[in-house]
Amino acid sequence: MNKIFKSLLCAAALFCACGLSAKDRNNILKVYNWSDYIAEGVIDEFEQWYKEQTGEDIEVVYMTFDVNEAMLSKIEKGHEDYDLVCPSDYIIERMLNSGLLLPLDYAVLGSTPNYIAENRSPYIEKMFREINPEIDANDYSVAYMWGTTGIIYNTGYVSAEEASTWDIIRNPKFAGKILIKDAPRDVYGPVLIYLKQKELASGEVTLQELMYDSSDESLALVQDYLLQCKSGVYGWEADLGKEQMTKERAYVSLNWSGDAVWAIEEAAAVGVELDYCVPEEGSTVWFDGWVIPKYARNTKAATFFINFMCRPDIAIRNMEETGYVASNAAWEVLESQIDEELEPIDLSYFFGPDASSVRVDPILYPDRAVIERCALEHDWGNDTEKLLSMWQTVKGSRTSTSTLVVILVVIVCAVAYFVISAQSKKNRKRSRRRK
Ligand code: SPD
């Protein structure tokens, strides 16, 4: 009897706990985004706005990552219940192909305006369609920010010509002053484009084909090139490179356009001049997009959050604070970026025909000519393992100069300590004998 009573009690407690946690979970939104990728105050404002729109309370649990693959592994292997994550293009492709994403359902927005549909750029929509010809990625994802991969450089030490080629990351003139993004796909693509210049020029291969090239031959080529660069590398950085550039610890950084915009502004405030260039050989264009993983537990709030991020005033604030460019093609967003002192550029590909000559920062929005020499990265499926192992070989095969210096200093100090203490022991013995 006692046993039955206890079991009933446990079952009742479990029932209450489950009911409670399910109820609580409806008021929680778990967002997993890149670090430094949202303006201050936006999350609090979303919580208020959600209450106004739905009458329901919501608490955003906001977590950040610096590396796409780390985020993916938490979902693929850990089955974490994030409601919303913000991977890059090739990771969206991987998640889509492996059935890890839920389709977006705009019906949950009810009478709230759909900022997503209103402001989507035709350019971004097209890029999404290229992700997977069989499944339209637009049904599963909404782009957040986008940009290019290029070179941030210190104009006091590096000329525009030197920065106009990927060869710069191997240039001995800048040894010890070069930063490389710790993002294997973002480094592999541009380096392969550089190494395959002849084949690209002769038409033997296209930029798009190179984005799928995970052959052993190409991996070996890139590995060999990166090993040649390595002695000059000051650091492999996930998110600190922009600051290292403003502090002049490095003069060259293989980086993303958004970090360039942030670094250029911060550096100017302390009298350091930085610039950014997408090398002539070509590069990658990328975007990060909101997706709802299949383990999500609050898809309604997730959809509202994406919608809020697409509201033009919110998109502008996020852009201004992070340096990155919203994938939002509202005219209001374009107008917020116009600077009459700049040369006009052609942004019709992004904002439509009326934007064929607009005075906007070309680092933020690349001119059509730059876009034409860039391509989108694609998922390699199981071959990704080969890339990650190549990356470990490159990064792990030599102890960095700074680590060597620290080890040397420790050894010198230890030897000095033993010599001095042995000497003073001897002296003490001698003086005792004399007494
Ligand atoms: N600090 C936020 C950085 C986000 C940049 N995403 C770029 C990904 C390119 N694959």
GROMACS .gro file of C-alpha atoms in nm, residues 166-332:
model
  167
  166TRP     CA    1   4.559   3.707  -5.139
  167ASP     CA    2   4.935   3.671  -5.170
  168ILE     CA    3   4.953   3.928  -4.890
  169ILE     CA    4   4.898   3.661  -4.622
  170ARG     CA    5   5.231   3.508  -4.729
  171ASN     CA    6   5.416   3.837  -4.781
  172PRO     CA    7   5.735   3.825  -4.564
  173LYS     CA    8   5.722   4.203  -4.531
  174PHE     CA    9   5.430   4.159  -4.287
  175ALA     CA   10   5.562   3.856  -4.100
  176GLY     CA   11   5.436   3.848  -3.742
  177LYS     CA   12   5.165   4.104  -3.826
  178ILE     CA   13   4.914   3.884  -4.004
  179LEU     CA   14   4.585   3.764  -3.856
  180ILE     CA   15   4.382   3.483  -4.008
  181LYS     CA   16   4.021   3.409  -3.925
  182ASP     CA   17   3.987   3.079  -3.740
  183ALA     CA   18   3.716   2.971  -3.982
  184PRO     CA   19   3.838   2.696  -4.215
  185ARG     CA   20   3.574   2.737  -4.487
  186ASP     CA   21   3.617   3.116  -4.500
  187VAL     CA   22   3.991   3.077  -4.547
  188TYR     CA   23   3.987   2.775  -4.776
  189GLY     CA   24   3.758   2.936  -5.038
  190PRO     CA   25   3.960   3.253  -5.101
  191VAL     CA   26   4.295   3.070  -5.090
  192LEU     CA   27   4.174   2.811  -5.341
  193ILE     CA   28   4.044   3.090  -5.567
  194TYR     CA   29   4.388   3.250  -5.547
  195LEU     CA   30   4.572   2.925  -5.620
  196LYS     CA   31   4.346   2.841  -5.914
  197GLN     CA   32   4.385   3.175  -6.092
  198LYS     CA   33   4.511   3.023  -6.416
  199GLU     CA   34   4.232   2.763  -6.431
  200LEU     CA   35   3.973   3.034  -6.361
  201ALA     CA   36   4.114   3.264  -6.629
  202SER     CA   37   4.120   2.989  -6.891
  203GLY     CA   38   3.764   2.883  -6.806
  204GLU     CA   39   3.881   2.535  -6.701
  205VAL     CA   40   3.693   2.584  -6.376
  206THR     CA   41   3.434   2.835  -6.246
  207LEU     CA   42   3.420   3.016  -5.913
  208GLN     CA   43   3.103   2.824  -5.825
  209GLU     CA   44   3.269   2.491  -5.896
  210LEU     CA   45   3.556   2.582  -5.665
  211MET     CA   46   3.309   2.629  -5.380
  212TYR     CA   47   3.225   2.256  -5.402
  213ASP     CA   48   3.585   2.145  -5.451
  214SER     CA   49   3.681   1.921  -5.161
  215SER     CA   50   3.924   1.709  -5.364
  216ASP     CA   51   4.237   1.578  -5.193
  217GLU     CA   52   4.444   1.762  -5.453
  218SER     CA   53   4.288   2.102  -5.370
  219LEU     CA   54   4.302   2.038  -4.997
  220ALA     CA   55   4.672   1.958  -5.028
  221LEU     CA   56   4.730   2.275  -5.233
  222VAL     CA   57   4.561   2.496  -4.975
  223GLN     CA   58   4.732   2.319  -4.685
  224ASP     CA   59   5.070   2.370  -4.846
  225TYR     CA   60   4.999   2.739  -4.905
  226LEU     CA   61   4.879   2.795  -4.548
  227LEU     CA   62   5.187   2.621  -4.410
  228GLN     CA   63   5.397   2.868  -4.611
  229CYS     CA   64   5.198   3.155  -4.456
  230LYS     CA   65   5.220   3.019  -4.106
  231SER     CA   66   5.555   3.159  -3.992
  232GLY     CA   67   5.417   3.510  -4.051
  233VAL     CA   68   5.086   3.456  -3.871
  234TYR     CA   69   5.043   3.659  -3.553
  235GLY     CA   70   4.724   3.473  -3.462
  236TRP     CA   71   4.425   3.265  -3.574
  237GLU     CA   72   4.134   3.456  -3.433
  238ALA     CA   73   3.763   3.389  -3.395
  239ASP     CA   74   3.645   3.735  -3.298
  240LEU     CA   75   3.932   3.940  -3.156
  241GLY     CA   76   4.103   4.027  -3.483
  242LYS     CA   77   3.920   4.355  -3.531
  243GLU     CA   78   4.050   4.482  -3.195
  244GLN     CA   79   4.405   4.360  -3.264
  245MET     CA   80   4.394   4.569  -3.582
  246THR     CA   81   4.276   4.885  -3.407
  247LYS     CA   82   4.554   4.842  -3.150
  248GLU     CA   83   4.809   4.793  -3.433
  249ARG     CA   84   4.917   4.454  -3.300
  250ALA     CA   85   4.865   4.331  -3.655
  251TYR     CA   86   4.864   4.513  -3.991
  252VAL     CA   87   4.685   4.259  -4.208
  253SER     CA   88   4.374   4.058  -4.127
  254LEU     CA   89   4.189   3.803  -4.339
  255ASN     CA   90   3.843   3.892  -4.220
  256TRP     CA   91   3.477   3.965  -4.292
  257SER     CA   92   3.351   4.299  -4.423
  258GLY     CA   93   3.144   4.366  -4.110
  259ASP     CA   94   3.446   4.336  -3.882
  260ALA     CA   95   3.625   4.568  -4.124
  261VAL     CA   96   3.358   4.839  -4.091
  262TRP     CA   97   3.367   4.814  -3.711
  263ALA     CA   98   3.749   4.816  -3.698
  264ILE     CA   99   3.785   5.107  -3.944
  265GLU     CA  100   3.555   5.324  -3.732
  266GLU     CA  101   3.711   5.228  -3.398
  267ALA     CA  102   4.065   5.273  -3.533
  268ALA     CA  103   3.985   5.618  -3.675
  269ALA     CA  104   3.881   5.728  -3.326
  270VAL     CA  105   4.236   5.656  -3.201
  271GLY     CA  106   4.414   5.796  -3.508
  272VAL     CA  107   4.483   5.464  -3.682
  273GLU     CA  108   4.383   5.431  -4.049
  274LEU     CA  109   4.254   5.096  -4.165
  275ASP     CA  110   4.099   5.000  -4.497
  276TYR     CA  111   3.939   4.690  -4.649
  277CYS     CA  112   3.976   4.525  -4.985
  278VAL     CA  113   3.827   4.224  -5.161
  279PRO     CA  114   4.133   4.096  -5.352
  280GLU     CA  115   4.131   4.109  -5.731
  281GLU     CA  116   4.150   3.730  -5.768
  282GLY     CA  117   3.799   3.696  -5.619
  283SER     CA  118   3.653   3.583  -5.290
  284THR     CA  119   3.346   3.457  -5.109
  285VAL     CA  120   3.021   3.638  -5.046
  286TRP     CA  121   2.835   3.503  -4.743
  287PHE     CA  122   2.524   3.551  -4.535
  288ASP     CA  123   2.407   3.433  -4.196
  289GLY     CA  124   2.040   3.345  -4.163
  290TRP     CA  125   1.785   3.270  -3.894
  291VAL     CA  126   1.665   2.911  -3.886
  292ILE     CA  127   1.445   2.712  -3.649
  293PRO     CA  128   1.606   2.377  -3.565
  294LYS     CA  129   1.388   2.070  -3.540
  295TYR     CA  130   1.450   2.045  -3.163
  296ALA     CA  131   1.303   2.395  -3.107
  297ARG     CA  132   1.024   2.422  -2.852
  298ASN     CA  133   0.893   2.771  -2.915
  299THR     CA  134   0.850   2.815  -3.288
  300LYS     CA  135   0.589   3.090  -3.245
  301ALA     CA  136   0.818   3.324  -3.051
  302ALA     CA  137   1.105   3.230  -3.284
  303THR     CA  138   0.901   3.347  -3.586
  304PHE     CA  139   0.808   3.671  -3.411
  305PHE     CA  140   1.177   3.728  -3.327
  306ILE     CA  141   1.283   3.686  -3.691
  307ASN     CA  142   1.005   3.923  -3.793
  308PHE     CA  143   1.118   4.184  -3.538
  309MET     CA  144   1.477   4.162  -3.667
  310CYS     CA  145   1.343   4.246  -4.015
  311ARG     CA  146   1.164   4.562  -3.898
  312PRO     CA  147   1.362   4.835  -4.078
  313ASP     CA  148   1.438   5.051  -3.770
  314ILE     CA  149   1.566   4.744  -3.583
  315ALA     CA  150   1.773   4.633  -3.884
  316ILE     CA  151   1.931   4.981  -3.901
  317ARG     CA  152   2.020   4.975  -3.531
  318ASN     CA  153   2.176   4.630  -3.558
  319MET     CA  154   2.378   4.744  -3.858
  320GLU     CA  155   2.501   5.059  -3.695
  321GLU     CA  156   2.618   4.888  -3.381
  322THR     CA  157   2.779   4.577  -3.528
  323GLY     CA  158   2.927   4.709  -3.854
  324TYR     CA  159   2.751   4.429  -4.044
  325VAL     CA  160   2.495   4.475  -4.319
  326ALA     CA  161   2.134   4.374  -4.278
  327SER     CA  162   1.991   4.155  -4.550
  328ASN     CA  163   1.692   4.383  -4.543
  329ALA     CA  164   1.620   4.570  -4.867
  330ALA     CA  165   1.378   4.832  -4.729
  331TRP     CA  166   1.433   5.174  -4.886
  332GLU     CA  167   1.454   5.316  -4.533
   0.00000   0.00000   0.00000
